[in-house]
Each structure stands twice: as C-alpha cells, then as structure tokens.
Amino acid sequence: MTPPLFLLDDIPDGGVVHLSGDEGHHAAKVKRVRAGEAVLVADGRGTLLRCTVRTVLPDGVLLAVTSRELVAEGQPRLVVVQALPKGERAELAVEIMTELGVDEIVPWAASRCVTQWHGARGEKALARWRRTAAEAAKQSRRPRTPALGALASSADVAARLARAACAAVLHEDAVDAVATMAVPLVGELVLVVGPEGGVAPEELDAFAAAGARTVRLGPTVLRTSTAGAAAVAALSPRLGRWS
C-alpha cells in the first residue's frame, strides 16, 4: 500500500521532521501511524520527503527522513479555466481535477454563471476550493497541489489564452475532438470549461480572437463539474502523464 502523504507548508532541513498541528493530529489520531511505518511529507510545491515514523507524540509524530527530492511540474503545464459550478459540484470539480494531475485551476466568472463570488462569500468559496485541492492532493499522493488563484474575468481568461502554447474551449458544437487535438511539448496547455448555460457567444468570439479553438468531448453533454476532468483524462495518455 502506498504510504499516506501529509502536507507541511515549511519543510525543515535536516533529517528529522516534527509533524504537528492538524496534520500531526491526522497522522497520530486518524491514520494511527505507528513507529517504523513509512509516510510521505510534501510542501505542495514539489518537495517530497520519504520518512519513517520514529515516535508518536501527544501532539503529532516525529519522523526520520530517509530521502528528499524535488518533483518538477509536468510539461506541458496543464491549466483548466473552470466556470463556477453550482453548490457542492464546485468542490467535486476541483477534487477530481487535482487527483488527475492538473497543474493549475482558474476559477472563472463566466457571464452565464448562476453562482457569483462577491466579497466575503467569494473569499470563503476560494478557501474551500483550496482546501479541497489540498485534501485531494493528499489522497492522490501528489507532492504538488494545483495553483489556485483569484477569480478571473472573461477578459482575464482571454489574456491567459493569448499567452498559452495551446488553448482550447470545450464546446458541444465543435467539430474537432479533444482526444485528437494537437498538444504542445512545452509551455501551457489551457482548457476552458464553460458554465451549465454554456459559453456566451461574445466570450467565444473573444477567446477565438485570443487564439483558442473549440473542441468537443464526445456525443454526450457533460456537466461543467465533470467536463474538465473528462478532458484531462482524455489528454493525459498523450501528454505522457499516464504512461
């Protein structure tokens, strides 16, 4: 069985790590790790420690580091622009895309989004997305959690697409399939996932002007919370991520 992974913002130098706080409690009281067991510790930015439990303490665990490595991001860098889904489906989208290996998730305030992020509500929603990504990274043993920045406008998205090595918008009326689209070897591959009501015509025009093409997943129409994950799964073997 793959050792459990715990996240620590600041990983110390040296051969000993004291895992405390929430992660230490989770290791000692939930996972119930014992002396001699193997565990993984990561900072969410690529640093990965392979450790052995030395001592279980009242406030966590003391770990002996057996190896240390820096796991680089995959190339091309995989970015998904996700229109805001409704309710708990937002966390579902973030969870699955994190487990599949997306490097960055950009929350997008599309014109047809029912959900709106404003003020404190938006801050809380973004915090939930980040917590979900961290938990999914631990579940999937990812040493890197996806970058998750502030809410993007349609103009922000168009600018991001213009800078990408490859940019595509998922759209049910597209002729070309996402599974056969040309993919770059380096740079950013940016996929745009629209809201339940679809990408507005003016947004499609702006994205096309920025260099994005439209692609389809297949004969069925997926929800916004699952379309991004399906596209990533279709592309991952061709990107060498599932080799």
CSV table of C-alpha atoms in Angstrom, one decimal:
chain,number,residue,atom,x,y,z
A,1,MET,CA,0.0,0.0,0.0
A,2,THR,CA,1.3,3.5,-0.9
A,3,PRO,CA,2.3,5.4,2.3
A,4,PRO,CA,0.0,8.2,3.4
A,5,LEU,CA,1.0,11.8,2.4
A,6,PHE,CA,0.9,14.8,4.7
A,7,LEU,CA,1.3,18.4,3.8
A,8,LEU,CA,3.6,20.8,5.6
A,9,ASP,CA,4.0,24.4,4.4
A,10,ASP,CA,7.6,24.8,5.6
A,11,ILE,CA,9.7,21.7,5.4
A,12,PRO,CA,12.8,22.0,7.5
A,13,ASP,CA,16.3,21.0,6.5
A,14,GLY,CA,17.9,18.0,8.2
A,15,GLY,CA,16.9,14.5,8.9
A,16,VAL,CA,14.1,14.9,11.4
A,17,VAL,CA,10.6,16.4,10.9
A,18,HIS,CA,8.1,17.1,13.7
A,19,LEU,CA,4.6,16.8,12.2
A,20,SER,CA,2.3,18.7,14.4
A,21,GLY,CA,-0.9,20.7,14.2
A,22,ASP,CA,-3.8,19.4,12.1
A,23,GLU,CA,-1.5,17.2,10.0
A,24,GLY,CA,0.1,15.8,13.1
A,25,HIS,CA,-3.2,15.1,14.7
A,26,HIS,CA,-4.4,13.4,11.5
A,27,ALA,CA,-1.4,11.2,11.4
A,28,ALA,CA,-1.5,10.2,15.0
A,29,LYS,CA,-5.2,10.0,15.7
A,30,VAL,CA,-6.9,9.4,12.4
A,31,LYS,CA,-4.4,7.4,10.4
A,32,ARG,CA,-3.0,5.9,13.6
A,33,VAL,CA,0.6,5.6,12.2
A,34,ARG,CA,3.0,3.6,14.3
A,35,ALA,CA,6.8,3.6,14.8
A,36,GLY,CA,8.6,2.1,11.9
A,37,GLU,CA,5.8,2.9,9.3
A,38,ALA,CA,6.6,4.7,6.1
A,39,VAL,CA,5.0,8.1,5.4
A,40,LEU,CA,5.4,10.9,2.8
A,41,VAL,CA,5.6,14.6,3.5
A,42,ALA,CA,5.3,17.3,0.9
A,43,ASP,CA,5.0,21.1,0.8
A,44,GLY,CA,2.6,21.2,-2.1
A,45,ARG,CA,5.3,22.9,-4.3
A,46,GLY,CA,7.2,19.8,-5.3
A,47,THR,CA,9.4,19.0,-2.3
A,48,LEU,CA,8.8,15.4,-1.3
A,49,LEU,CA,10.2,13.6,1.7
A,50,ARG,CA,10.1,9.9,2.3
A,51,CYS,CA,10.1,9.3,6.0
A,52,THR,CA,9.8,6.6,8.7
A,53,VAL,CA,7.8,7.2,11.9
A,54,ARG,CA,10.3,7.5,14.8
A,55,THR,CA,7.9,8.4,17.6
A,56,VAL,CA,4.2,9.0,18.1
A,57,LEU,CA,3.8,12.1,20.3
A,58,PRO,CA,0.7,13.6,22.1
A,59,ASP,CA,0.7,16.5,19.6
A,60,GLY,CA,1.8,14.6,16.4
A,61,VAL,CA,4.6,12.4,15.2
A,62,LEU,CA,8.4,12.6,14.9
A,63,LEU,CA,9.7,11.5,11.5
A,64,ALA,CA,13.1,10.4,10.3
A,65,VAL,CA,13.8,11.5,6.7
A,66,THR,CA,15.1,8.7,4.5
A,67,SER,CA,15.1,10.6,1.2
A,68,ARG,CA,14.4,14.1,-0.2
A,69,GLU,CA,13.5,15.0,-3.8
A,70,LEU,CA,12.1,17.9,-5.8
A,71,VAL,CA,9.3,16.7,-8.2
A,72,ALA,CA,9.1,19.0,-11.2
A,73,GLU,CA,5.8,20.0,-12.9
A,74,GLY,CA,4.9,18.1,-16.0
A,75,GLN,CA,5.3,19.6,-19.4
A,76,PRO,CA,3.3,21.0,-21.0
A,77,ARG,CA,1.8,22.6,-17.9
A,78,LEU,CA,-1.9,21.7,-17.7
A,79,VAL,CA,-4.3,24.6,-16.8
A,80,VAL,CA,-8.0,24.4,-16.6
A,81,VAL,CA,-10.2,27.5,-16.5
A,82,GLN,CA,-13.3,26.4,-14.7
A,83,ALA,CA,-16.5,28.4,-14.8
A,84,LEU,CA,-18.1,28.5,-11.3
A,85,PRO,CA,-20.3,25.4,-10.8
A,86,LYS,CA,-23.3,25.4,-8.5
A,87,GLY,CA,-23.1,24.3,-4.9
A,88,GLU,CA,-21.0,21.3,-4.0
A,89,ARG,CA,-20.3,20.5,-7.6
A,90,ALA,CA,-17.5,23.1,-7.5
A,91,GLU,CA,-15.6,21.1,-4.9
A,92,LEU,CA,-16.2,17.9,-6.9
A,93,ALA,CA,-14.7,19.5,-10.0
A,94,VAL,CA,-11.6,20.7,-8.0
A,95,GLU,CA,-11.2,17.3,-6.3
A,96,ILE,CA,-11.3,15.2,-9.5
A,97,MET,CA,-9.0,17.5,-11.5
A,98,THR,CA,-6.5,17.6,-8.7
A,99,GLU,CA,-6.4,13.8,-8.5
A,100,LEU,CA,-5.9,13.7,-12.3
A,101,GLY,CA,-2.9,15.9,-12.1
A,102,VAL,CA,-4.0,19.4,-13.3
A,103,ASP,CA,-1.2,22.0,-12.5
A,104,GLU,CA,-3.5,25.0,-12.2
A,105,ILE,CA,-7.2,25.6,-11.8
A,106,VAL,CA,-8.5,29.1,-12.6
A,107,PRO,CA,-12.0,30.0,-11.2
A,108,TRP,CA,-13.8,31.9,-13.9
A,109,ALA,CA,-16.8,34.3,-13.5
A,110,ALA,CA,-18.4,33.5,-16.9
A,111,SER,CA,-21.3,35.7,-17.9
A,112,ARG,CA,-23.8,32.8,-17.7
A,113,CYS,CA,-22.7,31.5,-14.3
A,114,VAL,CA,-25.5,31.2,-11.8
A,115,THR,CA,-23.1,31.2,-8.9
A,116,GLN,CA,-21.5,34.5,-8.1
A,117,TRP,CA,-18.5,35.3,-5.9
A,118,HIS,CA,-18.6,38.6,-4.2
A,119,GLY,CA,-16.8,39.9,-1.1
A,120,ALA,CA,-16.6,37.6,1.8
A,121,ARG,CA,-18.6,34.9,0.0
A,122,GLY,CA,-16.1,34.8,-2.7
A,123,GLU,CA,-13.2,34.6,-0.3
A,124,LYS,CA,-14.8,31.7,1.6
A,125,ALA,CA,-15.6,29.9,-1.7
A,126,LEU,CA,-12.0,30.2,-2.9
A,127,ALA,CA,-10.7,29.0,0.5
A,128,ARG,CA,-13.0,25.9,0.1
A,129,TRP,CA,-11.5,25.2,-3.4
A,130,ARG,CA,-8.0,25.4,-1.9
A,131,ARG,CA,-8.8,23.1,1.0
A,132,THR,CA,-10.4,20.6,-1.4
A,133,ALA,CA,-7.3,20.7,-3.6
A,134,ALA,CA,-5.1,20.1,-0.7
A,135,GLU,CA,-7.1,17.1,0.5
A,136,ALA,CA,-7.3,15.7,-3.0
A,137,ALA,CA,-3.5,16.1,-3.4
A,138,LYS,CA,-3.0,14.0,-0.2
A,139,GLN,CA,-5.5,11.4,-1.3
A,140,SER,CA,-3.7,11.0,-4.7
A,141,ARG,CA,-0.2,11.3,-3.2
A,142,ARG,CA,0.6,14.4,-5.2
A,143,PRO,CA,3.6,16.4,-3.9
A,144,ARG,CA,2.3,19.4,-5.8
A,145,THR,CA,-1.1,20.9,-5.2
A,146,PRO,CA,-2.6,22.8,-8.2
A,147,ALA,CA,-2.1,26.5,-8.2
A,148,LEU,CA,-5.4,28.2,-7.5
A,149,GLY,CA,-5.5,32.0,-7.8
A,150,ALA,CA,-8.2,34.7,-7.6
A,151,LEU,CA,-11.4,34.8,-9.6
A,152,ALA,CA,-10.8,35.6,-13.3
A,153,SER,CA,-13.0,37.7,-15.5
A,154,SER,CA,-13.6,36.8,-19.2
A,155,ALA,CA,-11.0,39.4,-20.2
A,156,ASP,CA,-8.5,37.8,-17.8
A,157,VAL,CA,-9.2,34.4,-19.4
A,158,ALA,CA,-8.7,35.8,-22.9
A,159,ALA,CA,-5.4,37.3,-21.9
A,160,ARG,CA,-4.3,33.9,-20.5
A,161,LEU,CA,-5.3,32.1,-23.6
A,162,ALA,CA,-3.3,34.5,-25.8
A,163,ARG,CA,-0.2,33.6,-23.8
A,164,ALA,CA,-0.7,29.8,-24.0
A,165,ALA,CA,1.2,27.4,-26.2
A,166,CYS,CA,-2.1,25.7,-26.8
A,167,ALA,CA,-5.6,27.0,-25.9
A,168,ALA,CA,-9.0,25.2,-26.3
A,169,VAL,CA,-12.6,25.8,-25.3
A,170,LEU,CA,-14.8,22.8,-24.6
A,171,HIS,CA,-17.9,23.2,-26.7
A,172,GLU,CA,-20.6,20.7,-27.7
A,173,ASP,CA,-20.9,22.1,-31.3
A,174,ALA,CA,-17.1,21.8,-32.0
A,175,VAL,CA,-16.0,19.6,-34.9
A,176,ASP,CA,-12.6,18.6,-33.6
A,177,ALA,CA,-12.3,16.1,-30.6
A,178,VAL,CA,-10.3,16.9,-27.5
A,179,ALA,CA,-8.8,13.4,-27.7
A,180,THR,CA,-7.1,14.1,-31.1
A,181,MET,CA,-6.2,17.8,-30.7
A,182,ALA,CA,-2.6,18.8,-31.3
A,183,VAL,CA,-0.8,19.3,-28.0
A,184,PRO,CA,2.5,21.1,-27.3
A,185,LEU,CA,5.6,19.6,-25.8
A,186,VAL,CA,6.3,22.6,-23.5
A,187,GLY,CA,4.6,25.7,-22.3
A,188,GLU,CA,1.0,25.9,-21.1
A,189,LEU,CA,-2.0,23.9,-22.4
A,190,VAL,CA,-5.1,25.8,-21.3
A,191,LEU,CA,-8.6,24.3,-21.4
A,192,VAL,CA,-11.7,26.4,-20.8
A,193,VAL,CA,-14.7,24.7,-19.2
A,194,GLY,CA,-17.9,26.8,-19.5
A,195,PRO,CA,-20.9,27.1,-17.1
A,196,GLU,CA,-24.1,25.0,-17.2
A,197,GLY,CA,-25.7,27.5,-19.5
A,198,GLY,CA,-22.8,27.4,-22.0
A,199,VAL,CA,-20.1,29.9,-23.0
A,200,ALA,CA,-21.7,33.1,-24.3
A,201,PRO,CA,-21.2,34.0,-28.0
A,202,GLU,CA,-19.3,37.1,-27.1
A,203,GLU,CA,-17.0,35.1,-24.9
A,204,LEU,CA,-16.4,32.6,-27.6
A,205,ASP,CA,-15.5,35.4,-30.0
A,206,ALA,CA,-13.0,36.9,-27.5
A,207,PHE,CA,-11.4,33.5,-26.9
A,208,ALA,CA,-11.2,32.8,-30.6
A,209,ALA,CA,-9.5,36.1,-31.2
A,210,ALA,CA,-7.0,35.2,-28.5
A,211,GLY,CA,-6.1,32.1,-30.4
A,212,ALA,CA,-8.3,29.4,-28.8
A,213,ARG,CA,-10.0,26.7,-30.7
A,214,THR,CA,-13.2,24.9,-29.8
A,215,VAL,CA,-13.1,21.1,-29.1
A,216,ARG,CA,-15.7,18.6,-28.1
A,217,LEU,CA,-15.6,15.6,-25.7
A,218,GLY,CA,-18.0,13.3,-27.4
A,219,PRO,CA,-21.6,12.7,-28.4
A,220,THR,CA,-23.0,13.5,-24.8
A,221,VAL,CA,-23.1,16.8,-23.0
A,222,LEU,CA,-21.3,16.7,-19.6
A,223,ARG,CA,-21.9,18.9,-16.6
A,224,THR,CA,-19.4,21.7,-16.0
A,225,SER,CA,-18.2,19.9,-12.9
A,226,THR,CA,-17.2,16.8,-14.8
A,227,ALA,CA,-16.3,18.1,-18.3
A,228,GLY,CA,-12.8,19.4,-17.3
A,229,ALA,CA,-11.9,16.1,-15.6
A,230,ALA,CA,-13.1,14.1,-18.7
A,231,ALA,CA,-11.0,16.3,-21.0
A,232,VAL,CA,-7.9,15.9,-18.8
A,233,ALA,CA,-8.4,12.2,-18.7
A,234,ALA,CA,-8.6,12.1,-22.5
A,235,LEU,CA,-5.4,14.1,-22.9
A,236,SER,CA,-3.3,12.5,-20.1
A,237,PRO,CA,-2.0,9.5,-22.1
A,238,ARG,CA,-1.0,11.7,-25.0
A,239,LEU,CA,0.8,14.1,-22.6
A,240,GLY,CA,2.8,11.2,-21.2
A,241,ARG,CA,1.2,11.6,-17.8
A,242,TRP,CA,-0.4,8.1,-17.8
A,243,SER,CA,2.5,6.1,-19.4
